[in-house]
Structure formats: structure tokens, C-alpha cells
Amino acid sequence: VLALVPPRFIARIWSRRLTLFPPGEGARTATSLLSLAGFALLVAAGFHGSRDPLSNPLPLTIWTLLWVGMTLAQGLFGNLWAWLNPWYGPCRLLGLLGFGRKKVALPRQPGMWPAVMLLFAFTWFELVYPAPDDPEKLARAAGLYWLASFIAMLVFGHEEWSRRGEFLTIFFRLLSRFAIVGRDDAGRLTLNWPGARLLETEPLPKSGVAFVLLALSGVSFDGLTHTFFWLGLLGVNPLDFPGRTAVMTPNTVGLLLSFVLLGAIFMLAVRLGDRIAGHSRGDNSAGLLVWSIVPIALAYHLAHYLAALLVDSQYALAALSDPFALGWNLFGTAHMHVEAAITAGAGSAWVLWNIQAGGIVAGHVLAVLVAHSLAFRLYGDTGRAIVSQLPLTLLMIGYTKFGLWLLSTPSAG
């Protein structure tokens, strides 16, 4: 279909927007400080609250509400993280007081590689470390990360470190380019077609390409580690799983190899597309076309974490009402009954699987649309744009099949 429709027509229709209302930026510092206060309370609960990960609000907030819920919200409603960022408010206040005005220039050579390494460390902690849900260990890791990032922002500048080093801000900002809600050049809120704002983006550097591919490969590898296939490769009985400690080394190697393999296949597809089109754009092609991976990463996030989000968000509401397990009921939800059966049974499984499968297919279809429009922007010629997309489209079809296989193959845990 895309081969028959002129890309200029697609871009013109796709890019139409409806302006809503001008934003009120004055509240951003206040909401950031409130977010920081909430984060400090959660860290304190991690040290002094319940030892049960399903009763302590820290692991439930970080792994469910932040890493899953906020990710999906960013992909739909724009950069909400800009208002909740726990570093913006204190950095802003110190700047108004005259502290940290002289910044150390961050060398340009590292690019976004500091963020890539931090994202890999975060992914390793989530997927490989034996006890990522342990409240005390998570509180220590989260507190140290906030402090280290805050120091880096004071040294290099909040905006500079947020663009190149702080992986959460970078990850959420990338996803917000896909959102239905966005902002125009005047800062006003707008309604967009999903993915329309990706057409305006500049090519990412090599480190930015690596960051996007790592975000996708991490979620995919998480799904793979639970399959009977992967556990069989490791010689582990999936019905008698010995625990993460027994598979730390192979899972660490597997996480790294999944990232390298996806990166190699993506770069090969882009290079082949350049060659078929008869024009080499070098790193510019990869830096621009990698934006088409963003909706795929968002779709995998939805598919992989949907069941956990539906159940663990209920535990989070209960735990937030009594963060220190002292019998409080701050929000009236401390004694709520968790409906874990929402994901159980053949009927629920049928509904969930079709939502997950539909999300994966829709994400890949949108990725093809984005890639097609970006290819036309690269080459300026419909014929070249079409033929250049053949290798990348084959990659997306293959990844769709891989994602559907992950959903349907037997898994443990």
C-alpha cells in the first residue's frame, strides 16, 4: 500500500495537528520537588518498610508504575516525565540561588554512551541480578543513582547530562516523540497522529542508535529468559527453576549478545537498503531510521508487561497507602482486595494474548510507516525510498514473528 501512495501525501495528512491550549510551565519546579519528596519517602520505605516486595511500595513503584506505567503513558500522552523529573526542581533552585553556574564542559566524544552504559546496568539489575525486588537493595541502588546523577548535573549542567547521561530522561524523551499529545514550536500542547512527530526528528548519533536498540533488545531478552527454549539451552529444568543465581553468567552473556545481534542485523539492513537504493548516506541513514524502532520498543513494552501491570498496580495502590507497614491507610486503599484472577483462566488469557499480539502487530505496522516516510526524507525519491526499505521491512516482519512466538511459547515464572 505504501508503495502506491506518494510519501508527500502521507506526510501532509499524517502531520496535521489540533492545537489544544498553551501550557503553564511555572508549575514544573513544584511538581519536580513533590516528585523528589515522594521518591525520598519511597527510599525510606525501602529501608524501613515491609521486606515483602508485594507490600513495600518502592519495588512496586519503580518496576510497575515507573518502568511500565510511565513508559506507556509517555508513548501516549507526551513527556509527562518532564514534570515529574526528580532532578529538575533541585537543580533549578540551586541555579536561582547562584550555585553551580560555572559548568564543566562535557566532552563531545562520548556522545550518549554514558546513558547506554547506565541503561545496560539498569537492565542487568532488572533481568539478571538475583534480587532486584529486594526493598533494601533497591533503595540503596536507587538512592545512589539519584545522588550520582544529581552531582553530574551540578558539574556538567542539568540539560547537558539529561541529554547525554541520565538514561531515564533520555528513554522517556525518545518515547514522547511517538505520543499522540505533543508540543509545537511555541510550546503549546497539540494532538498528533501516533508517530507523526518522529518525522521531524534529527538523526541520532551512533550512541543514540545503540541506546534505542538496547531498549528493545532488553525487553525482548527478558521474554526469552522465561521460555522453555532458553532454559533448555542452559540445561535447566523449567519446571524446577533453581533461581537467578544459578544462571547469572549465561544470562549476562545472553543480554549482551542479544543487544549485539540486534544491532548487527539492524545495521546490515540499513546498509543493504542504502546499497539497493544506489546511494550511501553512511551513519545518517541508521541515525534517522532507528526512530522507526521506537514504536516497536513501545509495543514490546506493552505486550511483555501488560499482565504484570494489571496485577502489580493493584498491589502498588495498597502499599502506597501504608508505606512503612504501620497500619496506615493514607489513600483508603491499604486493605483493597487484589484481583489477581484478572489474568487467570482461558477467557482472560484469550483477551490478554490478543491485546498483546495486536499491540506488537500495530507497533510494527506503524514502524513500517515511519521508516517509509523517513526513507523518502533521506532519498527524496519514491522509488529509492521503496526499495531501500526492503531489508528493514524483512527485519520488522521477522521481529514480529519473534515477538508473537515469545507470547505463545511455554514459559516459566
mmCIF file of C-alpha atoms in Angstrom, residues 6-391:
data_model
loop_
_atom_site.group_PDB
_atom_site.id
_atom_site.type_symbol
_atom_site.label_atom_id
_atom_site.label_comp_id
_atom_site.label_asym_id
_atom_site.label_seq_id
_atom_site.Cartn_x
_atom_site.Cartn_y
_atom_site.Cartn_z
ATOM 1 C CA PRO A 6 3.061 9.210 -2.547
ATOM 2 C CA PRO A 7 5.096 9.787 0.652
ATOM 3 C CA ARG A 8 4.479 13.546 0.437
ATOM 4 C CA PHE A 9 0.738 12.860 0.671
ATOM 5 C CA ILE A 10 1.279 10.610 3.704
ATOM 6 C CA ALA A 11 3.443 13.183 5.464
ATOM 7 C CA ARG A 12 0.984 16.013 4.748
ATOM 8 C CA ILE A 13 -2.023 14.111 6.138
ATOM 9 C CA TRP A 14 -0.093 12.478 8.961
ATOM 10 C CA SER A 15 1.424 15.724 10.237
ATOM 11 C CA ARG A 16 -1.839 17.623 10.722
ATOM 12 C CA ARG A 17 -2.366 18.736 14.302
ATOM 13 C CA LEU A 18 -5.012 20.149 16.553
ATOM 14 C CA THR A 19 -3.737 22.785 18.958
ATOM 15 C CA LEU A 20 -5.244 22.460 22.428
ATOM 16 C CA PHE A 21 -4.070 25.153 24.829
ATOM 17 C CA PRO A 22 -0.867 26.867 25.941
ATOM 18 C CA PRO A 23 0.981 25.158 28.804
ATOM 19 C CA GLY A 24 1.668 26.528 32.268
ATOM 20 C CA GLU A 25 5.390 25.989 32.743
ATOM 21 C CA GLY A 26 5.548 27.655 36.156
ATOM 22 C CA ALA A 27 4.414 24.509 37.960
ATOM 23 C CA ARG A 28 7.242 22.298 36.677
ATOM 24 C CA THR A 29 9.642 23.094 39.509
ATOM 25 C CA ALA A 30 6.931 22.499 42.107
ATOM 26 C CA THR A 31 5.882 19.146 40.649
ATOM 27 C CA SER A 32 9.537 18.101 40.424
ATOM 28 C CA LEU A 33 10.097 18.902 44.093
ATOM 29 C CA LEU A 34 6.938 16.984 45.018
ATOM 30 C CA SER A 35 8.229 14.072 42.952
ATOM 31 C CA LEU A 36 11.557 14.225 44.792
ATOM 32 C CA ALA A 37 9.761 14.228 48.152
ATOM 33 C CA GLY A 38 7.776 11.180 47.072
ATOM 34 C CA PHE A 39 10.957 9.467 45.897
ATOM 35 C CA ALA A 40 12.657 10.162 49.241
ATOM 36 C CA LEU A 41 9.637 8.672 51.042
ATOM 37 C CA LEU A 42 9.812 5.569 48.854
ATOM 38 C CA VAL A 43 13.539 5.124 49.521
ATOM 39 C CA ALA A 44 12.877 5.445 53.252
ATOM 40 C CA ALA A 45 10.136 2.822 52.907
ATOM 41 C CA GLY A 46 12.636 0.578 51.132
ATOM 42 C CA PHE A 47 14.926 0.709 54.158
ATOM 43 C CA HIS A 48 12.335 0.703 56.932
ATOM 44 C CA GLY A 49 9.131 -0.739 55.437
ATOM 45 C CA SER A 50 7.975 -4.278 54.782
ATOM 46 C CA ARG A 51 10.500 -6.803 53.451
ATOM 47 C CA ASP A 52 7.815 -8.276 51.176
ATOM 48 C CA PRO A 53 8.214 -6.856 47.626
ATOM 49 C CA LEU A 54 4.429 -7.043 47.143
ATOM 50 C CA SER A 55 3.818 -4.990 50.298
ATOM 51 C CA ASN A 56 6.643 -2.469 50.008
ATOM 52 C CA PRO A 57 5.816 0.498 47.716
ATOM 53 C CA LEU A 58 9.391 1.027 46.437
ATOM 54 C CA PRO A 59 9.791 -2.015 44.135
ATOM 55 C CA LEU A 60 6.150 -1.779 43.059
ATOM 56 C CA THR A 61 6.532 1.906 42.157
ATOM 57 C CA ILE A 62 9.854 1.560 40.313
ATOM 58 C CA TRP A 63 9.222 -1.679 38.417
ATOM 59 C CA THR A 64 5.476 -1.289 37.816
ATOM 60 C CA LEU A 65 4.344 2.326 37.984
ATOM 61 C CA LEU A 66 7.544 3.913 36.645
ATOM 62 C CA TRP A 67 9.178 1.397 34.296
ATOM 63 C CA VAL A 68 5.897 0.057 32.890
ATOM 64 C CA GLY A 69 3.140 2.590 33.575
ATOM 65 C CA MET A 70 5.157 5.742 32.911
ATOM 66 C CA THR A 71 6.670 4.231 29.759
ATOM 67 C CA LEU A 72 3.235 3.544 28.282
ATOM 68 C CA ALA A 73 1.955 6.960 29.398
ATOM 69 C CA GLN A 74 4.916 8.679 27.713
ATOM 70 C CA GLY A 75 4.149 6.877 24.480
ATOM 71 C CA LEU A 76 0.545 8.069 24.540
ATOM 72 C CA PHE A 77 0.400 11.422 26.299
ATOM 73 C CA GLY A 78 3.778 13.043 25.708
ATOM 74 C CA ASN A 79 6.630 13.939 28.010
ATOM 75 C CA LEU A 80 4.971 13.670 31.423
ATOM 76 C CA TRP A 81 8.385 12.823 32.876
ATOM 77 C CA ALA A 82 9.443 16.439 32.306
ATOM 78 C CA TRP A 83 7.030 17.378 35.116
ATOM 79 C CA LEU A 84 7.980 14.505 37.444
ATOM 80 C CA ASN A 85 11.757 14.526 36.909
ATOM 81 C CA PRO A 86 13.163 14.486 40.491
ATOM 82 C CA TRP A 87 16.362 16.298 39.462
ATOM 83 C CA TYR A 88 14.897 19.324 37.685
ATOM 84 C CA GLY A 89 13.470 21.091 40.740
ATOM 85 C CA PRO A 90 16.543 20.995 42.994
ATOM 86 C CA CYS A 91 18.857 21.894 40.087
ATOM 87 C CA ARG A 92 16.581 24.807 39.219
ATOM 88 C CA LEU A 93 16.511 26.076 42.807
ATOM 89 C CA LEU A 94 20.283 25.855 43.177
ATOM 90 C CA GLY A 95 20.654 27.708 39.890
ATOM 91 C CA LEU A 96 18.387 30.522 41.117
ATOM 92 C CA LEU A 97 20.483 30.735 44.279
ATOM 93 C CA GLY A 98 23.647 31.085 42.225
ATOM 94 C CA PHE A 99 25.115 27.628 42.830
ATOM 95 C CA GLY A 100 26.636 25.614 40.001
ATOM 96 C CA ARG A 101 26.597 28.402 37.410
ATOM 97 C CA LYS A 102 30.090 27.512 36.214
ATOM 98 C CA LYS A 103 29.723 24.175 34.495
ATOM 99 C CA VAL A 104 32.436 21.797 33.328
ATOM 100 C CA ALA A 105 32.104 21.154 29.602
ATOM 101 C CA LEU A 106 31.192 17.526 28.926
ATOM 102 C CA PRO A 107 33.445 16.247 26.099
ATOM 103 C CA ARG A 108 31.541 15.584 22.876
ATOM 104 C CA GLN A 109 33.402 12.344 22.098
ATOM 105 C CA PRO A 110 31.438 10.105 24.491
ATOM 106 C CA GLY A 111 28.136 11.170 22.899
ATOM 107 C CA MET A 112 25.299 9.300 24.645
ATOM 108 C CA TRP A 113 27.475 6.316 25.606
ATOM 109 C CA PRO A 114 27.238 7.149 29.343
ATOM 110 C CA ALA A 115 23.464 6.730 29.050
ATOM 111 C CA VAL A 116 23.914 3.475 27.079
ATOM 112 C CA MET A 117 26.121 2.033 29.826
ATOM 113 C CA LEU A 118 23.714 3.141 32.553
ATOM 114 C CA LEU A 119 20.749 1.662 30.675
ATOM 115 C CA PHE A 120 22.636 -1.618 30.320
ATOM 116 C CA ALA A 121 23.406 -1.587 34.072
ATOM 117 C CA PHE A 122 19.737 -0.891 34.852
ATOM 118 C CA THR A 123 18.602 -3.677 32.507
ATOM 119 C CA TRP A 124 21.137 -6.089 34.031
ATOM 120 C CA PHE A 125 19.921 -5.217 37.522
ATOM 121 C CA GLU A 126 16.306 -5.819 36.493
ATOM 122 C CA LEU A 127 16.806 -9.023 34.479
ATOM 123 C CA VAL A 128 19.952 -10.729 35.812
ATOM 124 C CA TYR A 129 20.624 -9.584 39.387
ATOM 125 C CA PRO A 130 19.245 -12.192 41.846
ATOM 126 C CA ALA A 131 17.146 -9.821 43.973
ATOM 127 C CA PRO A 132 16.011 -6.704 42.061
ATOM 128 C CA ASP A 133 12.781 -6.642 44.111
ATOM 129 C CA ASP A 134 14.517 -6.650 47.489
ATOM 130 C CA PRO A 135 13.360 -3.332 49.021
ATOM 131 C CA GLU A 136 16.581 -2.544 50.886
ATOM 132 C CA LYS A 137 18.907 -3.363 47.974
ATOM 133 C CA LEU A 138 16.689 -1.441 45.549
ATOM 134 C CA ALA A 139 16.535 1.544 47.918
ATOM 135 C CA ARG A 140 20.326 1.614 48.105
ATOM 136 C CA ALA A 141 20.721 1.391 44.327
ATOM 137 C CA ALA A 142 18.023 3.995 43.595
ATOM 138 C CA GLY A 143 19.339 6.429 46.193
ATOM 139 C CA LEU A 144 22.916 6.181 44.954
ATOM 140 C CA TYR A 145 21.789 6.617 41.351
ATOM 141 C CA TRP A 146 19.809 9.765 42.191
ATOM 142 C CA LEU A 147 22.771 11.218 44.087
ATOM 143 C CA ALA A 148 25.313 10.369 41.357
ATOM 144 C CA SER A 149 23.062 11.864 38.665
ATOM 145 C CA PHE A 150 22.482 14.995 40.740
ATOM 146 C CA ILE A 151 26.232 15.517 41.171
ATOM 147 C CA ALA A 152 26.766 15.005 37.423
ATOM 148 C CA MET A 153 24.061 17.589 36.683
ATOM 149 C CA LEU A 154 25.692 20.110 39.030
ATOM 150 C CA VAL A 155 29.052 19.545 37.357
ATOM 151 C CA PHE A 156 28.018 19.360 33.686
ATOM 152 C CA GLY A 157 24.655 21.117 33.767
ATOM 153 C CA HIS A 158 21.177 19.665 34.163
ATOM 154 C CA GLU A 159 20.200 19.863 30.498
ATOM 155 C CA GLU A 160 23.523 18.555 29.190
ATOM 156 C CA TRP A 161 23.593 15.494 31.445
ATOM 157 C CA SER A 162 19.889 14.870 30.842
ATOM 158 C CA ARG A 163 20.538 14.720 27.070
ATOM 159 C CA ARG A 164 23.610 12.501 27.224
ATOM 160 C CA GLY A 165 23.898 10.713 30.565
ATOM 161 C CA GLU A 166 20.642 10.319 32.508
ATOM 162 C CA PHE A 167 19.093 7.273 30.852
ATOM 163 C CA LEU A 168 15.553 7.616 32.226
ATOM 164 C CA THR A 169 15.146 11.147 30.878
ATOM 165 C CA ILE A 170 16.585 10.112 27.510
ATOM 166 C CA PHE A 171 14.407 6.994 27.304
ATOM 167 C CA PHE A 172 11.206 8.842 28.184
ATOM 168 C CA ARG A 173 12.044 11.715 25.849
ATOM 169 C CA LEU A 174 12.524 9.299 22.950
ATOM 170 C CA LEU A 175 9.160 7.665 23.642
ATOM 171 C CA SER A 176 7.390 11.027 23.878
ATOM 172 C CA ARG A 177 8.223 11.652 20.202
ATOM 173 C CA PHE A 178 5.763 8.862 19.419
ATOM 174 C CA ALA A 179 2.959 10.299 21.562
ATOM 175 C CA ILE A 180 -0.460 11.450 20.443
ATOM 176 C CA VAL A 181 -0.047 14.550 22.626
ATOM 177 C CA GLY A 182 2.930 16.804 21.884
ATOM 178 C CA ARG A 183 4.076 20.404 21.799
ATOM 179 C CA ASP A 184 4.563 22.768 18.876
ATOM 180 C CA ASP A 185 7.387 25.294 18.436
ATOM 181 C CA ALA A 186 5.506 27.803 20.594
ATOM 182 C CA GLY A 187 5.303 25.291 23.445
ATOM 183 C CA ARG A 188 1.557 24.745 23.099
ATOM 184 C CA LEU A 189 0.044 21.298 23.556
ATOM 185 C CA THR A 190 -1.058 19.636 20.327
ATOM 186 C CA LEU A 191 -2.814 16.446 19.217
ATOM 187 C CA ASN A 192 -0.914 14.394 16.635
ATOM 188 C CA TRP A 193 -1.263 11.176 14.723
ATOM 189 C CA PRO A 194 0.791 8.469 16.544
ATOM 190 C CA GLY A 195 4.383 8.709 15.378
ATOM 191 C CA ALA A 196 3.892 11.918 13.393
ATOM 192 C CA ARG A 197 6.487 13.788 15.453
ATOM 193 C CA LEU A 198 9.106 11.176 14.549
ATOM 194 C CA LEU A 199 9.119 12.665 11.044
ATOM 195 C CA GLU A 200 10.610 15.918 12.389
ATOM 196 C CA THR A 201 13.466 14.383 14.328
ATOM 197 C CA GLU A 202 17.142 14.737 13.566
ATOM 198 C CA PRO A 203 19.355 11.662 13.053
ATOM 199 C CA LEU A 204 20.681 10.157 16.266
ATOM 200 C CA PRO A 205 24.427 9.609 16.708
ATOM 201 C CA LYS A 206 25.845 6.079 16.875
ATOM 202 C CA SER A 207 25.433 6.116 20.649
ATOM 203 C CA GLY A 208 21.781 7.126 20.244
ATOM 204 C CA VAL A 209 21.217 4.252 17.813
ATOM 205 C CA ALA A 210 22.763 1.885 20.365
ATOM 206 C CA PHE A 211 20.518 3.293 23.112
ATOM 207 C CA VAL A 212 17.288 2.651 21.164
ATOM 208 C CA LEU A 213 18.357 -0.857 20.141
ATOM 209 C CA LEU A 214 19.386 -1.703 23.707
ATOM 210 C CA ALA A 215 15.969 -0.603 24.985
ATOM 211 C CA LEU A 216 14.284 -3.011 22.555
ATOM 212 C CA SER A 217 16.688 -5.924 22.971
ATOM 213 C CA GLY A 218 16.451 -5.742 26.777
ATOM 214 C CA VAL A 219 12.678 -6.252 26.826
ATOM 215 C CA SER A 220 12.925 -9.000 24.201
ATOM 216 C CA PHE A 221 15.640 -10.811 26.149
ATOM 217 C CA ASP A 222 13.525 -10.604 29.296
ATOM 218 C CA GLY A 223 10.805 -12.516 27.484
ATOM 219 C CA LEU A 224 13.303 -15.011 26.109
ATOM 220 C CA THR A 225 14.809 -15.863 29.513
ATOM 221 C CA HIS A 226 11.450 -17.209 30.721
ATOM 222 C CA THR A 227 10.929 -19.589 27.800
ATOM 223 C CA PHE A 228 11.424 -23.330 27.973
ATOM 224 C CA PHE A 229 13.658 -22.897 24.903
ATOM 225 C CA TRP A 230 16.186 -20.654 26.686
ATOM 226 C CA LEU A 231 16.183 -22.662 29.893
ATOM 227 C CA GLY A 232 16.694 -25.812 27.816
ATOM 228 C CA LEU A 233 19.764 -24.230 26.205
ATOM 229 C CA LEU A 234 21.157 -23.619 29.699
ATOM 230 C CA GLY A 235 20.392 -27.192 30.787
ATOM 231 C CA VAL A 236 17.850 -26.015 33.381
ATOM 232 C CA ASN A 237 14.612 -27.851 34.072
ATOM 233 C CA PRO A 238 11.936 -25.145 33.580
ATOM 234 C CA LEU A 239 9.614 -26.954 35.998
ATOM 235 C CA ASP A 240 12.275 -26.871 38.729
ATOM 236 C CA PHE A 241 13.919 -23.468 38.206
ATOM 237 C CA PRO A 242 16.836 -23.125 40.672
ATOM 238 C CA GLY A 243 16.725 -19.317 40.822
ATOM 239 C CA ARG A 244 18.546 -16.434 39.152
ATOM 240 C CA THR A 245 21.801 -17.018 40.995
ATOM 241 C CA ALA A 246 22.345 -20.265 39.066
ATOM 242 C CA VAL A 247 22.036 -18.560 35.661
ATOM 243 C CA MET A 248 23.635 -15.149 36.255
ATOM 244 C CA THR A 249 26.625 -15.710 33.967
ATOM 245 C CA PRO A 250 24.765 -17.124 30.937
ATOM 246 C CA ASN A 251 22.022 -14.504 31.312
ATOM 247 C CA THR A 252 24.599 -11.707 31.427
ATOM 248 C CA VAL A 253 26.245 -13.045 28.267
ATOM 249 C CA GLY A 254 22.847 -13.550 26.655
ATOM 250 C CA LEU A 255 21.763 -9.987 27.432
ATOM 251 C CA LEU A 256 24.911 -8.601 25.848
ATOM 252 C CA LEU A 257 24.705 -10.903 22.811
ATOM 253 C CA SER A 258 21.039 -10.050 22.183
ATOM 254 C CA PHE A 259 21.982 -6.369 22.025
ATOM 255 C CA VAL A 260 24.962 -7.008 19.739
ATOM 256 C CA LEU A 261 22.956 -9.318 17.476
ATOM 257 C CA LEU A 262 20.054 -6.887 17.080
ATOM 258 C CA GLY A 263 22.485 -4.040 16.412
ATOM 259 C CA ALA A 264 24.351 -6.038 13.784
ATOM 260 C CA ILE A 265 21.151 -7.107 11.986
ATOM 261 C CA PHE A 266 19.758 -3.562 12.053
ATOM 262 C CA MET A 267 22.944 -2.036 10.667
ATOM 263 C CA LEU A 268 23.118 -4.729 7.989
ATOM 264 C CA ALA A 269 19.521 -3.992 6.941
ATOM 265 C CA VAL A 270 20.239 -0.261 6.741
ATOM 266 C CA ARG A 271 23.477 -0.758 4.758
ATOM 267 C CA LEU A 272 21.754 -3.147 2.351
ATOM 268 C CA GLY A 273 18.940 -0.637 1.909
ATOM 269 C CA ASP A 274 21.462 2.089 1.084
ATOM 270 C CA ARG A 275 23.183 -0.146 -1.426
ATOM 271 C CA ILE A 276 19.947 -1.257 -3.096
ATOM 272 C CA ALA A 277 18.859 2.370 -3.389
ATOM 273 C CA GLY A 278 22.189 3.181 -5.013
ATOM 274 C CA HIS A 279 23.103 5.875 -2.556
ATOM 275 C CA SER A 280 25.122 5.678 0.656
ATOM 276 C CA ARG A 281 24.144 8.028 3.451
ATOM 277 C CA GLY A 282 26.532 6.485 5.978
ATOM 278 C CA ASP A 283 25.623 6.823 9.641
ATOM 279 C CA ASN A 284 22.927 9.347 8.708
ATOM 280 C CA SER A 285 20.657 6.528 7.482
ATOM 281 C CA ALA A 286 20.976 4.466 10.658
ATOM 282 C CA GLY A 287 20.591 7.535 12.880
ATOM 283 C CA LEU A 288 17.372 8.526 11.156
ATOM 284 C CA LEU A 289 15.804 5.124 10.508
ATOM 285 C CA VAL A 290 16.377 3.941 14.084
ATOM 286 C CA TRP A 291 13.469 6.204 15.041
ATOM 287 C CA SER A 292 11.231 3.599 13.397
ATOM 288 C CA ILE A 293 12.299 1.196 16.167
ATOM 289 C CA VAL A 294 10.685 3.412 18.852
ATOM 290 C CA PRO A 295 7.072 2.234 18.251
ATOM 291 C CA ILE A 296 8.314 -1.377 18.212
ATOM 292 C CA ALA A 297 10.015 -0.902 21.593
ATOM 293 C CA LEU A 298 6.841 0.651 22.993
ATOM 294 C CA ALA A 299 4.697 -2.197 21.619
ATOM 295 C CA TYR A 300 7.010 -4.805 23.188
ATOM 296 C CA HIS A 301 6.824 -2.974 26.498
ATOM 297 C CA LEU A 302 3.028 -3.190 26.388
ATOM 298 C CA ALA A 303 2.985 -6.843 25.327
ATOM 299 C CA HIS A 304 5.609 -8.049 27.780
ATOM 300 C CA TYR A 305 4.479 -6.221 30.922
ATOM 301 C CA LEU A 306 0.697 -5.993 30.455
ATOM 302 C CA ALA A 307 -0.219 -8.878 32.774
ATOM 303 C CA ALA A 308 2.190 -7.686 35.476
ATOM 304 C CA LEU A 309 0.865 -4.137 35.186
ATOM 305 C CA LEU A 310 -2.741 -5.231 35.695
ATOM 306 C CA VAL A 311 -1.935 -7.139 38.900
ATOM 307 C CA ASP A 312 1.047 -5.350 40.449
ATOM 308 C CA SER A 313 -0.514 -1.898 40.043
ATOM 309 C CA GLN A 314 -3.192 -3.065 42.480
ATOM 310 C CA TYR A 315 -0.521 -4.149 44.968
ATOM 311 C CA ALA A 316 1.120 -0.737 44.469
ATOM 312 C CA LEU A 317 -2.082 1.128 45.375
ATOM 313 C CA ALA A 318 -2.391 -0.903 48.568
ATOM 314 C CA ALA A 319 1.287 -0.493 49.518
ATOM 315 C CA LEU A 320 1.327 3.273 48.906
ATOM 316 C CA SER A 321 -1.437 3.702 51.489
ATOM 317 C CA ASP A 322 0.759 2.069 54.150
ATOM 318 C CA PRO A 323 4.378 2.628 53.031
ATOM 319 C CA PHE A 324 6.014 1.665 56.344
ATOM 320 C CA ALA A 325 3.666 -1.228 57.241
ATOM 321 C CA LEU A 326 2.439 0.665 60.341
ATOM 322 C CA GLY A 327 -1.268 0.158 59.763
ATOM 323 C CA TRP A 328 -1.802 3.473 57.935
ATOM 324 C CA ASN A 329 -4.463 3.936 55.259
ATOM 325 C CA LEU A 330 -3.464 7.222 53.624
ATOM 326 C CA PHE A 331 -5.451 6.805 50.392
ATOM 327 C CA GLY A 332 -8.117 4.377 51.560
ATOM 328 C CA THR A 333 -6.603 1.521 49.545
ATOM 329 C CA ALA A 334 -4.472 -0.270 52.154
ATOM 330 C CA HIS A 335 -6.987 -3.081 52.576
ATOM 331 C CA MET A 336 -8.148 -3.353 48.977
ATOM 332 C CA HIS A 337 -8.593 -6.859 47.607
ATOM 333 C CA VAL A 338 -6.126 -7.553 44.797
ATOM 334 C CA GLU A 339 -7.862 -9.174 41.829
ATOM 335 C CA ALA A 340 -5.017 -11.406 40.669
ATOM 336 C CA ALA A 341 -7.527 -13.579 38.800
ATOM 337 C CA ILE A 342 -7.841 -10.806 36.211
ATOM 338 C CA THR A 343 -5.071 -12.569 34.269
ATOM 339 C CA ALA A 344 -6.115 -16.155 35.076
ATOM 340 C CA GLY A 345 -8.376 -18.521 33.174
ATOM 341 C CA ALA A 346 -8.851 -19.279 29.500
ATOM 342 C CA GLY A 347 -11.101 -16.276 28.861
ATOM 343 C CA SER A 348 -8.680 -13.763 30.396
ATOM 344 C CA ALA A 349 -5.736 -15.399 28.636
ATOM 345 C CA TRP A 350 -7.516 -15.090 25.278
ATOM 346 C CA VAL A 351 -8.226 -11.372 25.831
ATOM 347 C CA LEU A 352 -4.714 -10.588 27.117
ATOM 348 C CA TRP A 353 -2.953 -12.515 24.351
ATOM 349 C CA ASN A 354 -4.932 -10.749 21.638
ATOM 350 C CA ILE A 355 -4.248 -7.335 23.161
ATOM 351 C CA GLN A 356 -0.539 -8.200 23.331
ATOM 352 C CA ALA A 357 -0.453 -9.629 19.814
ATOM 353 C CA GLY A 358 -2.435 -6.690 18.464
ATOM 354 C CA GLY A 359 -0.023 -4.273 20.128
ATOM 355 C CA ILE A 360 3.001 -5.985 18.597
ATOM 356 C CA VAL A 361 1.484 -6.053 15.104
ATOM 357 C CA ALA A 362 0.247 -2.438 15.343
ATOM 358 C CA GLY A 363 3.660 -1.274 16.563
ATOM 359 C CA HIS A 364 5.427 -2.941 13.656
ATOM 360 C CA VAL A 365 2.942 -1.611 11.092
ATOM 361 C CA LEU A 366 3.457 1.892 12.452
ATOM 362 C CA ALA A 367 7.223 1.300 12.355
ATOM 363 C CA VAL A 368 6.987 0.454 8.652
ATOM 364 C CA LEU A 369 5.015 3.651 8.048
ATOM 365 C CA VAL A 370 7.578 5.733 9.952
ATOM 366 C CA ALA A 371 10.508 4.049 8.193
ATOM 367 C CA HIS A 372 8.911 4.612 4.778
ATOM 368 C CA SER A 373 8.385 8.310 5.425
ATOM 369 C CA LEU A 374 11.903 8.734 6.842
ATOM 370 C CA ALA A 375 13.386 6.897 3.837
ATOM 371 C CA PHE A 376 11.661 9.335 1.493
ATOM 372 C CA ARG A 377 13.143 12.154 3.551
ATOM 373 C CA LEU A 378 16.582 10.555 3.163
ATOM 374 C CA TYR A 379 16.468 9.954 -0.589
ATOM 375 C CA GLY A 380 13.850 12.421 -1.811
ATOM 376 C CA ASP A 381 12.679 9.873 -4.370
ATOM 377 C CA THR A 382 9.725 7.485 -4.078
ATOM 378 C CA GLY A 383 11.400 4.618 -5.974
ATOM 379 C CA ARG A 384 14.577 4.730 -3.907
ATOM 380 C CA ALA A 385 12.604 5.046 -0.658
ATOM 381 C CA ILE A 386 10.590 1.920 -1.508
ATOM 382 C CA VAL A 387 13.471 -0.348 -2.494
ATOM 383 C CA SER A 388 15.666 0.873 0.359
ATOM 384 C CA GLN A 389 13.053 -0.350 2.843
ATOM 385 C CA LEU A 390 13.000 -3.977 1.689
ATOM 386 C CA PRO A 391 15.734 -5.238 4.093
#
